[in-house]
PDB file of C-alpha atoms in Angstrom:
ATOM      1  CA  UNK A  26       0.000   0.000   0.000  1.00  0.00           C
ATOM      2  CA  UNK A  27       3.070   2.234   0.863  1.00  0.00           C
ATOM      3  CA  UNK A  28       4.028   2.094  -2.855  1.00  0.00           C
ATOM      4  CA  UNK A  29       0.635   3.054  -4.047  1.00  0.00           C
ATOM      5  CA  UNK A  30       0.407   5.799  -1.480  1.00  0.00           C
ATOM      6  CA  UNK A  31       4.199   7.254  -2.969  1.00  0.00           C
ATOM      7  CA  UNK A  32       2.698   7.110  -6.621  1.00  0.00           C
ATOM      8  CA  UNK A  33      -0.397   8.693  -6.054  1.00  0.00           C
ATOM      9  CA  UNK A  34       1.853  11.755  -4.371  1.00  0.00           C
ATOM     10  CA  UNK A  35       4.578  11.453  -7.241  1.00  0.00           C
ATOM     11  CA  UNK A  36       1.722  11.773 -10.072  1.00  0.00           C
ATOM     12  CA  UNK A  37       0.232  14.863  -8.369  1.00  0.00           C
ATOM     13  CA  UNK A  38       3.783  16.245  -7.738  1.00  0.00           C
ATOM     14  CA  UNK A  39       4.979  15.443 -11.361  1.00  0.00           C
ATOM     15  CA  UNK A  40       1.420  17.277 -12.135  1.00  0.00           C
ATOM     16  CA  UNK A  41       2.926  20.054 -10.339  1.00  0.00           C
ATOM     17  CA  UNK A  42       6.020  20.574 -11.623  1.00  0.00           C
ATOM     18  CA  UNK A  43       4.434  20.719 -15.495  1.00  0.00           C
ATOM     19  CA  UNK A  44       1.706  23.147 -14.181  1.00  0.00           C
ATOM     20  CA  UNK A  45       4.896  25.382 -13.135  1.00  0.00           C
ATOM     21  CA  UNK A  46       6.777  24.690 -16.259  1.00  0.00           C
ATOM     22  CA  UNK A  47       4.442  26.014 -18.489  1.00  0.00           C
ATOM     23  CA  UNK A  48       3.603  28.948 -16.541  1.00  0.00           C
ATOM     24  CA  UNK A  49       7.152  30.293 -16.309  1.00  0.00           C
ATOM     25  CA  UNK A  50       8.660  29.108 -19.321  1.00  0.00           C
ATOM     26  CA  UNK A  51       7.540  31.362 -21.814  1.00  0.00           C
ATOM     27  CA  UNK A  52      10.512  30.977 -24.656  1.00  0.00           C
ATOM     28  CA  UNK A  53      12.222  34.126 -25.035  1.00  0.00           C
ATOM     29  CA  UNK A  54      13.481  33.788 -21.296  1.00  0.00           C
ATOM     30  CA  UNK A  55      17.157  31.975 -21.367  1.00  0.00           C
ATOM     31  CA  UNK A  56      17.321  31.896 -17.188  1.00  0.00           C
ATOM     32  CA  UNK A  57      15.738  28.792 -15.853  1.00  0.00           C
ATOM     33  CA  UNK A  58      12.919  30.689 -14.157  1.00  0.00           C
ATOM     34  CA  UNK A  59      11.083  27.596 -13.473  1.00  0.00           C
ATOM     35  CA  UNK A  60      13.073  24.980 -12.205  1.00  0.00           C
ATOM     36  CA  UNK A  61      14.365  27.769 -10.115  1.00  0.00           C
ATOM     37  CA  UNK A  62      10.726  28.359  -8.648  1.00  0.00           C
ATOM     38  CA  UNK A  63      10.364  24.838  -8.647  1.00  0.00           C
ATOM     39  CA  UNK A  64      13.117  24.114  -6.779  1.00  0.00           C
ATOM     40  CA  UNK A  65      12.747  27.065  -4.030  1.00  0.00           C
ATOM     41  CA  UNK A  66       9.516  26.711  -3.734  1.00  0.00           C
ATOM     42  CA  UNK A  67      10.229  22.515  -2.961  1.00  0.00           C
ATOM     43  CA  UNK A  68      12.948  23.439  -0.694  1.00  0.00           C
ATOM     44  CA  UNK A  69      10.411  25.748   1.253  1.00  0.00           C
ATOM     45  CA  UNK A  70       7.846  23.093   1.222  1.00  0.00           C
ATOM     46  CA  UNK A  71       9.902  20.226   2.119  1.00  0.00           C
ATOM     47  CA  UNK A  72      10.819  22.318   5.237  1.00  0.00           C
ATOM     48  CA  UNK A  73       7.305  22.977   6.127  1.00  0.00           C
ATOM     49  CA  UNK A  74       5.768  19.327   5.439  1.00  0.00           C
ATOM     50  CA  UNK A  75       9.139  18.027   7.371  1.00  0.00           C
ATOM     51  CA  UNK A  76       7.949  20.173  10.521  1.00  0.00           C
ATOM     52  CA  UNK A  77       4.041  19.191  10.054  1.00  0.00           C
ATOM     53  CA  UNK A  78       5.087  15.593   9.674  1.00  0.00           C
ATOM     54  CA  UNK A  79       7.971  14.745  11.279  1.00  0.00           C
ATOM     55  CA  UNK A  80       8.734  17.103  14.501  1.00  0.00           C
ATOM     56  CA  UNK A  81       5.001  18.684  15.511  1.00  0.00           C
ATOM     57  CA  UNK A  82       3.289  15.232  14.349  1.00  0.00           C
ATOM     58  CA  UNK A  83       0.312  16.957  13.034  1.00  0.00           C
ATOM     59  CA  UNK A  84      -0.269  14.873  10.032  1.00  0.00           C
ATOM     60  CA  UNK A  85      -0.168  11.221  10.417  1.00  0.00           C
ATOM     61  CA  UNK A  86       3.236   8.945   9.274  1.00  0.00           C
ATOM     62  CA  UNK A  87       1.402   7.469   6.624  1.00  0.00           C
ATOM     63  CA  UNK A  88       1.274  10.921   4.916  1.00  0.00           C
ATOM     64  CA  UNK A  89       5.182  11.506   4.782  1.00  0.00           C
ATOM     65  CA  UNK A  90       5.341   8.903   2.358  1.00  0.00           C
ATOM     66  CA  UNK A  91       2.530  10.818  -0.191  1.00  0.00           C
ATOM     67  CA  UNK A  92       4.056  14.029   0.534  1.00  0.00           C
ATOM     68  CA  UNK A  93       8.112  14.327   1.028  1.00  0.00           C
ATOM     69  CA  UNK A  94       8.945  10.803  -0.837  1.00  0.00           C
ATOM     70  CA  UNK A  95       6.017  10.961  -3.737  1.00  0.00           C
ATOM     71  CA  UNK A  96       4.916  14.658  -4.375  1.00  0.00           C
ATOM     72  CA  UNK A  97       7.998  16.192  -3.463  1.00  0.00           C
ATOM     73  CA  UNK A  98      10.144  13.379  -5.158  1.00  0.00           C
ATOM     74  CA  UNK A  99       8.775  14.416  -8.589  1.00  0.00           C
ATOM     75  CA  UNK A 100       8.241  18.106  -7.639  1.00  0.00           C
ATOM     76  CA  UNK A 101      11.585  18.227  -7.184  1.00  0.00           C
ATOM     77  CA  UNK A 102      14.556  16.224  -5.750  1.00  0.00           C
ATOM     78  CA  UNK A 103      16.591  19.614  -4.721  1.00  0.00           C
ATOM     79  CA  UNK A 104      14.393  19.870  -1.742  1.00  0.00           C
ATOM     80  CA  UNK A 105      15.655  16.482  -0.530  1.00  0.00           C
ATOM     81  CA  UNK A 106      19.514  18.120  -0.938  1.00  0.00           C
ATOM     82  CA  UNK A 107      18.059  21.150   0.701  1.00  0.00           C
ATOM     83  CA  UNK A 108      17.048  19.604   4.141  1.00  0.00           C
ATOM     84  CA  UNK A 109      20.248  17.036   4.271  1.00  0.00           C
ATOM     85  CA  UNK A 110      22.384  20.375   3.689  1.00  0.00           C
ATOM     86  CA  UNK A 111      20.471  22.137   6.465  1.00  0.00           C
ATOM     87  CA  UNK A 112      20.741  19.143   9.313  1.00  0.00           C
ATOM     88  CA  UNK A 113      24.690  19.447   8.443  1.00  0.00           C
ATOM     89  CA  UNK A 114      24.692  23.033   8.791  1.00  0.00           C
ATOM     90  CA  UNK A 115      22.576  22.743  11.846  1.00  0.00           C
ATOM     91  CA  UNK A 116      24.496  19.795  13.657  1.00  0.00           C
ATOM     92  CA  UNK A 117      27.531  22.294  13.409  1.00  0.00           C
ATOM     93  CA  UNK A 118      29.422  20.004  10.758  1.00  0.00           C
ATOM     94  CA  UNK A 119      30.327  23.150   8.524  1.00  0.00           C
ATOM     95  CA  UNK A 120      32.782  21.518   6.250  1.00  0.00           C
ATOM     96  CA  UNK A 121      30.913  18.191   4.992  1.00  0.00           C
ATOM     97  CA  UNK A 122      28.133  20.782   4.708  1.00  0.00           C
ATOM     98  CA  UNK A 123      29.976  22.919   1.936  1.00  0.00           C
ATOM     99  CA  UNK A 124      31.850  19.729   0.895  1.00  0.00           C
ATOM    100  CA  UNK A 125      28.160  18.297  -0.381  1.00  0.00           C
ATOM    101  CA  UNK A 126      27.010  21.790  -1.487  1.00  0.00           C
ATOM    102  CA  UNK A 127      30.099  22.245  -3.320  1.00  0.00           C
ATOM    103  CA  UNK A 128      30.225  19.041  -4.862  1.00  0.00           C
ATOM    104  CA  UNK A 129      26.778  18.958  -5.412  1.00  0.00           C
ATOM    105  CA  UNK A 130      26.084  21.594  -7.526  1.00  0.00           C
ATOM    106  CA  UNK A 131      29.927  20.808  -9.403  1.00  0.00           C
ATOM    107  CA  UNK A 132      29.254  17.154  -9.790  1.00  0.00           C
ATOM    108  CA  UNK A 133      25.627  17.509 -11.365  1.00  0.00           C
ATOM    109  CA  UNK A 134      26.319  20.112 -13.339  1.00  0.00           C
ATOM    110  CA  UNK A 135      29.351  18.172 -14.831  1.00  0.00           C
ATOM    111  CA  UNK A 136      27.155  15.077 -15.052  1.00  0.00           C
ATOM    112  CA  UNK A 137      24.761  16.728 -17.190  1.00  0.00           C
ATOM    113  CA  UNK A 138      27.227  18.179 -19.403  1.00  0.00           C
ATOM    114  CA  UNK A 139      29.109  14.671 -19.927  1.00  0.00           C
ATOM    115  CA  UNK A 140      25.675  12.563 -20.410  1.00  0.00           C
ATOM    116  CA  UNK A 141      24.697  15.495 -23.015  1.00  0.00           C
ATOM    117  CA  UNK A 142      28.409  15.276 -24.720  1.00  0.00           C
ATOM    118  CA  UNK A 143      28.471  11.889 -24.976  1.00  0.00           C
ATOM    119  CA  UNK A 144      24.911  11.033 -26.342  1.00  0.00           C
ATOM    120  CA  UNK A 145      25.059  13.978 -28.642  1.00  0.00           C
ATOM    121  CA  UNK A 146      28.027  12.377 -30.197  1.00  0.00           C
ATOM    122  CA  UNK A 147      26.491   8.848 -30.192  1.00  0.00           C
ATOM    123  CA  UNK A 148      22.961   9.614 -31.602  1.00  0.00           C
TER     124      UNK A 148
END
């Protein structure tokens, strides 16, 4: 049932994420307006359905699993970097903080370039 319960929140977060998509991404605009707002706006909703859910208890167990692992696993995944970076931060450990911002952002960014290199040269 916990699988069910994660795809019903992953189709209404993938949902979502289109609605935002075609909102914001008009085509003259070159800056990724919305996967920006996407990803903000997941980061500030992850840390709002993390204290409903998981530290005030407000909202039963059973609903983390429709909300942070399916809607906000195909709103956005950012959200899920967002809160791991903040519990670093938070439980003083500074330098493997910036060590997974830093490589983060680096190590995505250059994954996306080398998967787009390499299949443009193979297809």
């Amino acid at each position: 049932m916990l699988w069910l319960a994660v795809a019903l929140g992953g189709a209404f977060g993938a949902m979502g994420r289109y609605g935002v998509s075609v909102l914001l991404a008009p085509q003259y605009i070159k800056f990724p307006v919305a996967t920006l707002t996407v990803n903000v706006l997941g980061s500030l909703m992850m840390g709002v359905f993390y204290v409903i859910i998981v530290e005030k208890a407000m909202i039963s167990q059973e609903w983390r699993h429709v909300i942070m692992i399916g809607f906000m696993g195909a709103f956005t995944t950012f959200s899920s970097f967002s809160i791991e970076a903040l519990h670093l931060f938070q439980a003083g450990h500074w330098q493997t903080a910036l060590i997974y911002v830093g490589l983060s952002f680096s190590l995505c960014i250059a994954a996306v370039f080398i998967g787009i290199t390499i299949t443009d040269n193979l297809i």
